[in-house]
mmCIF file of C-alpha atoms in Angstrom:
data_model
loop_
_atom_site.group_PDB
_atom_site.id
_atom_site.type_symbol
_atom_site.label_atom_id
_atom_site.label_comp_id
_atom_site.label_asym_id
_atom_site.label_seq_id
_atom_site.Cartn_x
_atom_site.Cartn_y
_atom_site.Cartn_z
ATOM 1 C CA MET A 27 11.066 40.421 -36.015
ATOM 2 C CA THR A 28 9.872 38.121 -39.033
ATOM 3 C CA GLN A 29 6.959 35.840 -38.768
ATOM 4 C CA SER A 30 9.220 32.916 -39.264
ATOM 5 C CA SER A 31 11.721 34.047 -36.253
ATOM 6 C CA LEU A 32 8.728 34.704 -33.751
ATOM 7 C CA ALA A 33 7.488 31.321 -34.554
ATOM 8 C CA HIS A 34 10.846 29.977 -33.810
ATOM 9 C CA ASP A 35 10.770 31.504 -30.462
ATOM 10 C CA ILE A 36 7.426 30.033 -29.682
ATOM 11 C CA ALA A 37 8.291 26.928 -30.870
ATOM 12 C CA ALA A 38 11.498 27.441 -28.317
ATOM 13 C CA GLY A 39 9.695 28.107 -25.692
ATOM 14 C CA SER A 40 6.929 25.220 -25.838
ATOM 15 C CA PRO A 41 7.447 21.865 -23.436
ATOM 16 C CA VAL A 42 6.196 20.029 -26.703
ATOM 17 C CA ARG A 43 9.411 19.069 -29.045
ATOM 18 C CA LEU A 44 8.496 15.984 -32.044
ATOM 19 C CA GLN A 45 11.172 14.319 -33.983
ATOM 20 C CA ALA A 46 10.398 13.259 -37.291
ATOM 21 C CA VAL A 47 11.885 9.644 -37.679
ATOM 22 C CA ALA A 48 12.078 7.450 -40.880
ATOM 23 C CA ALA A 49 10.550 4.337 -39.061
ATOM 24 C CA GLU A 50 7.803 1.561 -40.099
ATOM 25 C CA GLY A 51 4.138 3.162 -39.452
ATOM 26 C CA GLN A 52 5.753 6.456 -39.512
ATOM 27 C CA PRO A 53 5.187 9.245 -42.149
ATOM 28 C CA GLU A 54 7.964 9.676 -44.718
ATOM 29 C CA VAL A 55 10.554 12.638 -43.688
ATOM 30 C CA THR A 56 10.215 15.240 -45.761
ATOM 31 C CA PRO A 57 10.651 19.180 -45.280
ATOM 32 C CA ALA A 58 6.658 19.818 -45.148
ATOM 33 C CA LEU A 59 6.532 17.050 -42.583
ATOM 34 C CA GLU A 60 8.903 18.977 -40.311
ATOM 35 C CA GLU A 61 7.201 22.290 -41.137
ATOM 36 C CA LEU A 62 4.070 20.526 -39.576
ATOM 37 C CA TYR A 63 5.592 19.198 -36.523
ATOM 38 C CA ARG A 64 6.892 22.896 -36.093
ATOM 39 C CA GLY A 65 3.389 24.009 -36.360
ATOM 40 C CA PHE A 66 2.161 21.173 -33.638
ATOM 41 C CA GLU A 67 4.986 22.479 -31.119
ATOM 42 C CA ASN A 68 4.264 25.868 -31.305
ATOM 43 C CA GLU A 69 0.331 25.280 -30.591
ATOM 44 C CA LEU A 70 0.661 22.379 -27.828
ATOM 45 C CA LEU A 71 -0.263 19.844 -29.970
ATOM 46 C CA VAL A 72 1.268 16.141 -30.157
ATOM 47 C CA PRO A 73 -0.168 13.743 -32.658
ATOM 48 C CA LEU A 74 -1.169 9.905 -31.322
ATOM 49 C CA TRP A 75 0.974 8.397 -34.160
ATOM 50 C CA THR A 76 4.140 9.394 -32.682
ATOM 51 C CA GLU A 77 3.396 8.663 -28.808
ATOM 52 C CA ILE A 78 1.289 5.348 -29.479
ATOM 53 C CA GLY A 79 3.825 2.650 -28.190
ATOM 54 C CA ASP A 80 4.365 4.501 -24.730
ATOM 55 C CA LEU A 81 0.803 5.435 -24.420
ATOM 56 C CA MET A 82 -1.251 2.466 -25.679
ATOM 57 C CA PRO A 83 1.730 -0.474 -25.068
ATOM 58 C CA ALA A 84 0.844 -4.159 -25.761
ATOM 59 C CA HIS A 85 0.633 -4.836 -22.091
ATOM 60 C CA PRO A 86 1.289 -2.872 -18.675
ATOM 61 C CA ARG A 87 4.717 -1.319 -18.339
ATOM 62 C CA SER A 88 4.892 0.073 -14.776
ATOM 63 C CA ARG A 89 7.141 3.333 -14.282
ATOM 64 C CA ALA A 90 8.008 1.254 -10.759
ATOM 65 C CA VAL A 91 10.102 -1.584 -10.213
ATOM 66 C CA PRO A 92 10.431 -4.601 -8.198
ATOM 67 C CA HIS A 93 12.244 -3.783 -5.113
ATOM 68 C CA LEU A 94 13.032 -5.223 -1.734
ATOM 69 C CA TRP A 95 13.257 -3.465 2.018
ATOM 70 C CA ARG A 96 14.771 -5.388 4.918
ATOM 71 C CA TRP A 97 13.167 -4.728 8.146
ATOM 72 C CA GLN A 98 16.065 -4.957 10.431
ATOM 73 C CA ARG A 99 17.761 -1.902 8.628
ATOM 74 C CA LEU A 100 14.383 0.166 8.315
ATOM 75 C CA ARG A 101 14.194 -0.563 12.286
ATOM 76 C CA GLU A 102 17.595 0.302 13.159
ATOM 77 C CA LEU A 103 17.013 3.423 10.882
ATOM 78 C CA ALA A 104 13.847 4.363 12.737
ATOM 79 C CA ALA A 105 15.121 3.942 16.293
ATOM 80 C CA ARG A 106 18.309 6.627 15.184
ATOM 81 C CA ALA A 107 15.038 8.991 14.075
ATOM 82 C CA GLY A 108 13.657 8.534 17.437
ATOM 83 C CA ASP A 109 16.332 9.979 19.202
ATOM 84 C CA ILE A 110 16.716 12.728 16.646
ATOM 85 C CA VAL A 111 13.641 13.455 15.009
ATOM 86 C CA PRO A 112 10.274 14.896 17.286
ATOM 87 C CA VAL A 113 7.178 12.933 16.641
ATOM 88 C CA GLY A 114 5.129 15.982 16.719
ATOM 89 C CA ARG A 115 4.749 18.845 14.511
ATOM 90 C CA GLY A 116 7.166 19.176 12.041
ATOM 91 C CA GLY A 117 8.555 15.273 12.645
ATOM 92 C CA GLU A 118 5.070 14.312 10.715
ATOM 93 C CA ARG A 119 4.853 11.309 13.246
ATOM 94 C CA ARG A 120 8.000 9.821 12.348
ATOM 95 C CA ALA A 121 6.763 8.330 9.466
ATOM 96 C CA ILE A 122 9.829 6.895 7.079
ATOM 97 C CA ALA A 123 8.029 6.039 3.706
ATOM 98 C CA LEU A 124 9.676 3.421 1.073
ATOM 99 C CA ALA A 125 10.731 5.488 -2.038
ATOM 100 C CA ASN A 126 10.823 2.987 -4.887
ATOM 101 C CA PRO A 127 14.056 3.601 -6.865
ATOM 102 C CA SER A 128 12.338 4.180 -10.461
ATOM 103 C CA LEU A 129 9.939 6.823 -9.034
ATOM 104 C CA GLY A 130 12.498 9.943 -8.887
ATOM 105 C CA GLY A 131 12.953 9.976 -5.103
ATOM 106 C CA ARG A 132 9.164 10.961 -4.414
ATOM 107 C CA PRO A 133 8.165 8.750 -1.431
ATOM 108 C CA PHE A 134 6.180 6.378 -3.240
ATOM 109 C CA ALA A 135 6.376 2.221 -3.193
ATOM 110 C CA THR A 136 4.193 2.501 -5.958
ATOM 111 C CA PRO A 137 2.772 4.786 -8.439
ATOM 112 C CA THR A 138 -0.475 4.962 -6.335
ATOM 113 C CA GLN A 139 0.871 3.473 -2.759
ATOM 114 C CA TRP A 140 2.735 4.699 0.084
ATOM 115 C CA ALA A 141 4.368 2.228 2.715
ATOM 116 C CA ALA A 142 6.344 3.703 5.631
ATOM 117 C CA ILE A 143 7.658 2.506 9.030
ATOM 118 C CA GLN A 144 6.496 4.879 12.083
ATOM 119 C CA TYR A 145 8.472 4.611 14.946
ATOM 120 C CA LEU A 146 7.266 5.829 18.639
ATOM 121 C CA MET A 147 9.050 6.188 21.405
ATOM 122 C CA PRO A 148 7.823 5.259 25.256
ATOM 123 C CA GLY A 149 5.261 7.544 26.633
ATOM 124 C CA GLU A 150 5.271 9.553 23.337
ATOM 125 C CA ASP A 151 1.918 11.119 21.952
ATOM 126 C CA ALA A 152 1.666 11.586 17.686
ATOM 127 C CA PRO A 153 -0.938 14.621 17.863
ATOM 128 C CA GLU A 154 -4.180 14.606 16.060
ATOM 129 C CA HIS A 155 -4.745 14.833 12.321
ATOM 130 C CA ARG A 156 -7.052 14.107 9.482
ATOM 131 C CA HIS A 157 -6.807 13.804 5.675
ATOM 132 C CA THR A 158 -8.400 12.164 2.565
ATOM 133 C CA GLN A 159 -5.866 9.865 2.306
ATOM 134 C CA HIS A 160 -7.332 6.298 3.388
ATOM 135 C CA ALA A 161 -5.015 4.525 5.529
ATOM 136 C CA PHE A 162 -4.286 1.466 7.549
ATOM 137 C CA ARG A 163 -1.508 0.562 10.417
ATOM 138 C CA PHE A 164 -0.108 -3.476 10.158
ATOM 139 C CA VAL A 165 1.623 -4.301 13.169
ATOM 140 C CA VAL A 166 4.456 -6.852 12.620
ATOM 141 C CA GLU A 167 6.088 -6.830 16.013
ATOM 142 C CA GLY A 168 5.330 -5.390 19.502
ATOM 143 C CA SER A 169 2.429 -3.964 21.587
ATOM 144 C CA GLY A 170 1.874 -1.312 23.655
ATOM 145 C CA VAL A 171 0.358 1.746 21.424
ATOM 146 C CA TRP A 172 -3.234 2.663 20.974
ATOM 147 C CA THR A 173 -4.436 4.748 18.067
ATOM 148 C CA VAL A 174 -7.029 6.809 18.786
ATOM 149 C CA VAL A 175 -9.478 7.331 15.904
ATOM 150 C CA GLY A 176 -12.515 9.613 16.455
ATOM 151 C CA GLY A 177 -12.013 9.572 20.194
ATOM 152 C CA ASP A 178 -11.943 5.709 20.232
ATOM 153 C CA PRO A 179 -8.882 4.097 21.871
ATOM 154 C CA VAL A 180 -8.098 0.957 19.816
ATOM 155 C CA PRO A 181 -5.125 -1.527 20.753
ATOM 156 C CA MET A 182 -1.910 -2.044 18.505
ATOM 157 C CA ASN A 183 -0.750 -5.737 18.951
ATOM 158 C CA ARG A 184 1.819 -8.080 16.708
ATOM 159 C CA GLY A 185 -0.420 -9.316 13.745
ATOM 160 C CA ASP A 186 -3.392 -6.964 14.035
ATOM 161 C CA PHE A 187 -4.518 -4.970 10.637
ATOM 162 C CA LEU A 188 -6.497 -1.935 11.809
ATOM 163 C CA PRO A 189 -7.711 0.171 8.723
ATOM 164 C CA GLN A 190 -8.607 3.992 8.591
ATOM 165 C CA ALA A 191 -11.068 5.445 5.804
ATOM 166 C CA GLY A 192 -10.193 9.184 5.079
ATOM 167 C CA TRP A 193 -11.103 12.075 7.067
ATOM 168 C CA ASN A 194 -11.415 10.667 10.589
ATOM 169 C CA TRP A 195 -9.346 11.862 13.234
ATOM 170 C CA HIS A 196 -6.614 10.230 14.675
ATOM 171 C CA ALA A 197 -3.980 10.218 17.268
ATOM 172 C CA HIS A 198 -1.554 7.348 18.823
ATOM 173 C CA HIS A 199 0.055 7.297 22.354
ATOM 174 C CA ASN A 200 2.602 4.565 23.411
ATOM 175 C CA ALA A 201 1.577 3.705 26.808
ATOM 176 C CA THR A 202 4.447 1.416 27.709
ATOM 177 C CA SER A 203 8.248 1.756 28.876
ATOM 178 C CA GLU A 204 9.302 0.406 25.084
ATOM 179 C CA PRO A 205 9.299 1.622 21.356
ATOM 180 C CA MET A 206 7.388 0.585 18.664
ATOM 181 C CA ALA A 207 7.501 0.792 14.964
ATOM 182 C CA TRP A 208 4.714 -0.673 12.617
ATOM 183 C CA ILE A 209 3.950 -0.259 9.057
ATOM 184 C CA ASP A 210 1.443 2.649 7.494
ATOM 185 C CA GLY A 211 -0.393 1.988 4.294
ATOM 186 C CA LEU A 212 -2.141 4.935 2.509
ATOM 187 C CA ASP A 213 -3.145 6.188 -0.997
ATOM 188 C CA ILE A 214 -0.994 9.156 -1.170
ATOM 189 C CA PRO A 215 0.125 8.780 -4.616
ATOM 190 C CA LEU A 216 -3.415 8.212 -5.987
ATOM 191 C CA GLN A 217 -4.553 11.133 -4.287
ATOM 192 C CA TYR A 218 -1.994 13.110 -5.118
ATOM 193 C CA LEU A 219 -2.288 12.281 -8.834
ATOM 194 C CA THR A 220 -5.902 13.001 -9.106
ATOM 195 C CA GLU A 221 -5.149 16.133 -7.605
ATOM 196 C CA ALA A 222 -8.325 15.531 -4.449
ATOM 197 C CA GLN A 223 -6.252 15.225 -1.410
ATOM 198 C CA PHE A 224 -6.932 17.482 1.818
ATOM 199 C CA PHE A 225 -5.268 17.520 5.432
ATOM 200 C CA GLU A 226 -5.877 19.484 8.513
ATOM 201 C CA PHE A 227 -3.935 19.508 12.214
ATOM 202 C CA GLY A 228 -6.101 18.460 15.167
ATOM 203 C CA ARG A 229 -5.220 18.940 18.588
ATOM 204 C CA ASP A 230 -1.814 18.807 19.707
ATOM 205 C CA GLU A 231 -2.621 16.716 22.581
ATOM 206 C CA ILE A 232 -5.228 14.124 23.395
ATOM 207 C CA SER A 233 -8.205 14.030 26.369
ATOM 208 C CA ALA A 234 -7.445 11.658 29.460
ATOM 209 C CA ALA A 235 -10.134 9.934 28.232
ATOM 210 C CA GLU A 236 -9.056 8.918 25.670
ATOM 211 C CA ARG A 237 -5.442 7.914 26.636
ATOM 212 C CA THR A 238 -7.156 4.864 28.072
ATOM 213 C CA THR A 239 -5.759 1.257 26.861
ATOM 214 C CA PRO A 240 -8.948 -0.973 27.185
ATOM 215 C CA ASP A 241 -8.465 -4.269 25.374
ATOM 216 C CA ARG A 242 -11.067 -3.527 23.083
ATOM 217 C CA SER A 243 -12.005 -0.467 21.269
ATOM 218 C CA ARG A 244 -15.637 0.743 21.110
ATOM 219 C CA SER A 245 -15.397 -0.556 17.594
ATOM 220 C CA GLU A 246 -14.469 -4.310 18.113
ATOM 221 C CA ARG A 247 -17.177 -4.213 20.683
ATOM 222 C CA LEU A 248 -19.931 -3.311 18.054
ATOM 223 C CA TRP A 249 -18.245 -4.787 14.914
ATOM 224 C CA GLY A 250 -15.823 -7.641 16.223
ATOM 225 C CA HIS A 251 -18.321 -10.406 16.497
ATOM 226 C CA PRO A 252 -17.472 -12.933 13.237
ATOM 227 C CA GLY A 253 -20.684 -13.030 10.805
ATOM 228 C CA LEU A 254 -22.983 -10.868 13.301
ATOM 229 C CA ARG A 255 -23.790 -7.327 12.090
ATOM 230 C CA PRO A 256 -25.712 -5.069 14.685
ATOM 231 C CA LEU A 257 -28.867 -4.050 13.696
ATOM 232 C CA SER A 258 -28.253 -0.738 15.757
ATOM 233 C CA ALA A 259 -25.993 0.690 13.455
ATOM 234 C CA THR A 260 -25.568 1.763 9.919
ATOM 235 C CA PRO A 261 -22.453 3.263 8.690
ATOM 236 C CA THR A 262 -22.782 6.003 6.696
ATOM 237 C CA ALA A 263 -19.051 6.996 5.914
ATOM 238 C CA PRO A 264 -16.839 4.946 3.253
ATOM 239 C CA GLY A 265 -14.465 2.423 4.508
ATOM 240 C CA SER A 266 -14.959 -0.466 7.376
ATOM 241 C CA PRO A 267 -16.680 0.275 10.886
ATOM 242 C CA LEU A 268 -14.184 -1.967 12.697
ATOM 243 C CA LEU A 269 -11.102 -0.636 13.485
ATOM 244 C CA SER A 270 -9.112 -3.854 14.342
ATOM 245 C CA TYR A 271 -8.759 -7.054 12.578
ATOM 246 C CA LYS A 272 -7.149 -9.153 15.359
ATOM 247 C CA TRP A 273 -4.370 -11.702 14.990
ATOM 248 C CA GLU A 274 -5.971 -14.519 16.576
ATOM 249 C CA TYR A 275 -8.855 -14.554 13.949
ATOM 250 C CA THR A 276 -6.667 -14.307 10.965
ATOM 251 C CA ASP A 277 -4.241 -16.851 12.420
ATOM 252 C CA ALA A 278 -6.980 -19.298 13.150
ATOM 253 C CA ALA A 279 -8.740 -18.880 9.535
ATOM 254 C CA LEU A 280 -5.211 -19.540 7.939
ATOM 255 C CA ARG A 281 -4.587 -22.505 9.775
ATOM 256 C CA ASP A 282 -8.057 -23.938 9.208
ATOM 257 C CA GLN A 283 -7.945 -23.732 5.443
ATOM 258 C CA LEU A 284 -4.615 -25.431 5.865
ATOM 259 C CA LEU A 285 -6.034 -28.370 8.024
ATOM 260 C CA LEU A 286 -8.984 -28.876 5.634
ATOM 261 C CA GLU A 287 -7.042 -29.260 2.886
ATOM 262 C CA LYS A 288 -5.214 -32.055 4.681
ATOM 263 C CA GLU A 289 -7.872 -33.363 5.358
ATOM 264 C CA GLY A 290 -8.842 -33.722 1.777
ATOM 265 C CA PHE A 291 -11.620 -31.079 1.806
ATOM 266 C CA GLY A 292 -10.231 -28.150 -0.188
ATOM 267 C CA GLY A 293 -10.086 -24.816 1.035
ATOM 268 C CA THR A 294 -6.815 -23.235 0.043
ATOM 269 C CA VAL A 295 -6.504 -21.361 -3.211
ATOM 270 C CA GLU A 296 -3.933 -23.885 -4.326
ATOM 271 C CA PRO A 297 -2.171 -26.676 -2.728
ATOM 272 C CA GLY A 298 -0.256 -25.233 0.497
ATOM 273 C CA HIS A 299 -1.309 -21.616 -0.083
ATOM 274 C CA ALA A 300 -3.814 -20.612 2.418
ATOM 275 C CA ALA A 301 -5.593 -17.087 2.204
ATOM 276 C CA VAL A 302 -8.104 -14.594 3.321
ATOM 277 C CA ARG A 303 -9.237 -11.099 2.510
ATOM 278 C CA TYR A 304 -10.191 -8.464 5.122
ATOM 279 C CA SER A 305 -13.351 -7.151 4.562
ATOM 280 C CA ASN A 306 -15.836 -4.840 5.637
ATOM 281 C CA PRO A 307 -18.762 -6.484 7.867
ATOM 282 C CA HIS A 308 -21.037 -3.982 7.246
ATOM 283 C CA ASP A 309 -21.344 -5.385 3.714
ATOM 284 C CA GLY A 310 -18.551 -7.591 2.816
ATOM 285 C CA SER A 311 -16.773 -4.963 0.722
ATOM 286 C CA ASP A 312 -13.033 -3.793 0.604
ATOM 287 C CA VAL A 313 -12.184 -2.450 4.038
ATOM 288 C CA LEU A 314 -11.256 0.759 2.313
ATOM 289 C CA PRO A 315 -12.162 2.164 -0.816
ATOM 290 C CA THR A 316 -8.922 1.993 -2.760
ATOM 291 C CA LEU A 317 -6.979 -0.544 -0.921
ATOM 292 C CA ARG A 318 -7.234 -3.960 -0.410
ATOM 293 C CA ALA A 319 -5.794 -5.785 2.062
ATOM 294 C CA GLU A 320 -4.750 -9.261 2.511
ATOM 295 C CA PHE A 321 -3.117 -12.245 4.281
ATOM 296 C CA HIS A 322 -1.465 -15.091 2.785
ATOM 297 C CA ARG A 323 0.046 -18.302 4.369
ATOM 298 C CA VAL A 324 2.242 -20.930 2.076
ATOM 299 C CA ALA A 325 3.232 -24.059 4.129
ATOM 300 C CA ARG A 326 6.905 -25.311 4.262
ATOM 301 C CA GLY A 327 7.925 -26.382 0.765
ATOM 302 C CA ALA A 328 4.800 -24.948 -1.182
ATOM 303 C CA GLU A 329 5.307 -22.465 -3.990
ATOM 304 C CA THR A 330 2.617 -20.382 -5.254
ATOM 305 C CA ALA A 331 2.302 -20.243 -9.090
ATOM 306 C CA PRO A 332 3.479 -17.363 -11.019
ATOM 307 C CA VAL A 333 0.660 -14.551 -10.975
ATOM 308 C CA ARG A 334 0.541 -11.378 -12.914
ATOM 309 C CA GLU A 335 -2.040 -8.859 -12.163
ATOM 310 C CA THR A 336 -2.953 -5.255 -13.397
ATOM 311 C CA GLY A 337 -2.349 -3.073 -10.285
ATOM 312 C CA SER A 338 0.367 -2.774 -7.654
ATOM 313 C CA SER A 339 0.984 -4.534 -4.502
ATOM 314 C CA VAL A 340 3.351 -4.266 -1.568
ATOM 315 C CA TYR A 341 4.365 -7.292 0.548
ATOM 316 C CA GLN A 342 5.234 -7.497 4.368
ATOM 317 C CA VAL A 343 6.983 -10.453 5.652
ATOM 318 C CA PHE A 344 4.901 -11.801 8.959
ATOM 319 C CA ASP A 345 6.923 -14.421 9.673
ATOM 320 C CA GLY A 346 9.031 -17.332 8.554
ATOM 321 C CA SER A 347 11.456 -17.063 5.529
ATOM 322 C CA GLY A 348 11.260 -18.098 2.024
ATOM 323 C CA VAL A 349 12.197 -17.263 -1.586
ATOM 324 C CA VAL A 350 9.860 -14.695 -3.762
ATOM 325 C CA THR A 351 10.461 -13.905 -7.231
ATOM 326 C CA VAL A 352 8.971 -10.393 -8.722
ATOM 327 C CA GLY A 353 9.776 -9.990 -12.518
ATOM 328 C CA ASP A 354 13.584 -11.201 -13.207
ATOM 329 C CA ARG A 355 14.162 -10.403 -9.077
ATOM 330 C CA ILE A 356 14.968 -13.100 -6.727
ATOM 331 C CA TRP A 357 15.194 -12.613 -2.607
ATOM 332 C CA THR A 358 15.577 -14.692 0.080
ATOM 333 C CA VAL A 359 13.218 -13.003 2.781
ATOM 334 C CA ALA A 360 12.880 -12.991 6.286
ATOM 335 C CA ARG A 361 10.164 -11.268 9.199
ATOM 336 C CA GLY A 362 9.320 -7.906 8.468
ATOM 337 C CA ASP A 363 11.183 -7.650 4.910
ATOM 338 C CA LEU A 364 9.000 -5.459 2.773
ATOM 339 C CA PHE A 365 8.864 -5.879 -1.301
ATOM 340 C CA VAL A 366 6.751 -4.043 -4.005
ATOM 341 C CA VAL A 367 4.942 -5.880 -6.953
ATOM 342 C CA PRO A 368 4.603 -3.569 -10.055
ATOM 343 C CA SER A 369 1.729 -3.976 -12.487
ATOM 344 C CA TRP A 370 1.857 -7.103 -14.434
ATOM 345 C CA GLU A 371 5.279 -8.664 -12.894
ATOM 346 C CA PRO A 372 4.958 -12.245 -12.288
ATOM 347 C CA PHE A 373 5.104 -12.951 -8.720
ATOM 348 C CA SER A 374 5.381 -16.349 -7.072
ATOM 349 C CA ALA A 375 6.666 -17.312 -3.425
ATOM 350 C CA ARG A 376 8.370 -20.518 -2.015
ATOM 351 C CA SER A 377 8.369 -20.971 1.702
ATOM 352 C CA GLU A 378 11.225 -22.322 3.571
ATOM 353 C CA ALA A 379 9.800 -21.787 6.909
ATOM 354 C CA GLY A 380 10.568 -23.829 10.007
ATOM 355 C CA ALA A 381 10.098 -24.524 13.568
ATOM 356 C CA THR A 382 12.749 -21.972 14.307
ATOM 357 C CA ASP A 383 11.311 -18.480 12.384
ATOM 358 C CA SER A 384 7.839 -19.447 12.190
ATOM 359 C CA ASP A 385 5.389 -19.905 14.522
ATOM 360 C CA ALA A 386 3.086 -21.421 12.245
ATOM 361 C CA GLY A 387 6.113 -23.419 10.535
ATOM 362 C CA ALA A 388 4.895 -21.241 7.549
ATOM 363 C CA LEU A 389 5.860 -18.321 5.477
ATOM 364 C CA ASP A 390 3.060 -15.499 6.288
ATOM 365 C CA LEU A 391 2.870 -12.692 4.146
ATOM 366 C CA PHE A 392 0.767 -9.512 4.354
ATOM 367 C CA ARG A 393 -0.376 -7.812 1.178
ATOM 368 C CA PHE A 394 -2.013 -4.339 0.289
ATOM 369 C CA SER A 395 -2.776 -3.673 -3.146
ATOM 370 C CA ASP A 396 -4.804 -1.031 -5.446
ATOM 371 C CA ALA A 397 -7.394 -3.446 -6.694
ATOM 372 C CA PRO A 398 -10.653 -1.710 -5.779
ATOM 373 C CA VAL A 399 -9.410 1.107 -7.819
ATOM 374 C CA PHE A 400 -8.674 -1.151 -10.922
ATOM 375 C CA GLU A 401 -11.792 -3.061 -10.275
ATOM 376 C CA ALA A 402 -14.210 -0.018 -10.185
ATOM 377 C CA LEU A 403 -12.755 1.199 -13.553
ATOM 378 C CA ARG A 404 -13.132 -2.273 -14.851
ATOM 379 C CA LEU A 405 -9.629 -2.129 -15.594
ATOM 380 C CA HIS A 406 -8.654 -5.401 -13.832
ATOM 381 C CA ARG A 407 -6.932 -8.359 -15.365
ATOM 382 C CA THR A 408 -5.303 -11.436 -13.746
ATOM 383 C CA GLN A 409 -3.274 -14.059 -15.232
ATOM 384 C CA LYS A 410 -1.697 -17.295 -14.326
ATOM 385 C CA ASP A 411 1.770 -17.931 -15.792
ATOM 386 C CA ALA A 412 2.420 -21.683 -16.686
#
């Protein structure tokens, strides 16, 4: 075998493929350049001048695309899964993930975020496990399920936000005669990308003491008093020590912001747009190291200004109806619908809510994003479009 044929065989097995092209800013296409590129392929080398437009674009170009999932359809399919798929080992909690259509069929809503509908039948237990992925649950409808985190039973009711930092043992049990669905949010894609994830099975059944159904968890009794921090406790693990953020407090905060605006005292982020961020009561930081959670209320007839942000977001319509615009996509949305806002795509929302479809007469939006990661890396950027 000659040296040239050996080089050809090596190049044929190389994943690197380089093409000399006649284009502005590119070197002149010559036999010498072709030979140089074959040498690069053999040694698994890629010159930046052939990749700069893809690796260093003028602005973010997300692999994800804007997409909408209808809650009614998700609920129907989850109910069918409830009849067919076990909730225990093998069914993996009957969690059904949103798959962004441009991410190759992976169960990822965005390149960094997982969102899923989870469905628990009457009397069922979801067995215990733990993982390094940070997670939360948000309840758009129903009640009657308790999530048990580190032995602490936490009630789940409509509008409640329940964060849970990674590596905490957790299970669920449905204490009622009705099924219940909610959404899970996790940083699974981020930890998958960074190859940092761990997972461990726990007990198949929780104890009788953990199957209790208190109105408030122990974490709420210690940490759930607005503006008051217990001197007896200093959390050492990441994430919020408060395991449930009750809807009554979220609703009151948003309502008061809009009332203050009406009275001429401000309080909203823009006209008709009230917003809050769920925060760690210990130090005011985000509730989870890699996930930010917010709640937005847009008064009937109000429209938010288009905003672009680095990083991606997932929204769920909690109540009301309206029209949302993400990039070049425009959707009419209603209770429960979920949609994705990829990095640097402009987003705006117009409320068309009324007394028949909203308790507050507004478009209520729950949002979670990867903003804490981008801020920690000093990569977060926001721009309001005209």
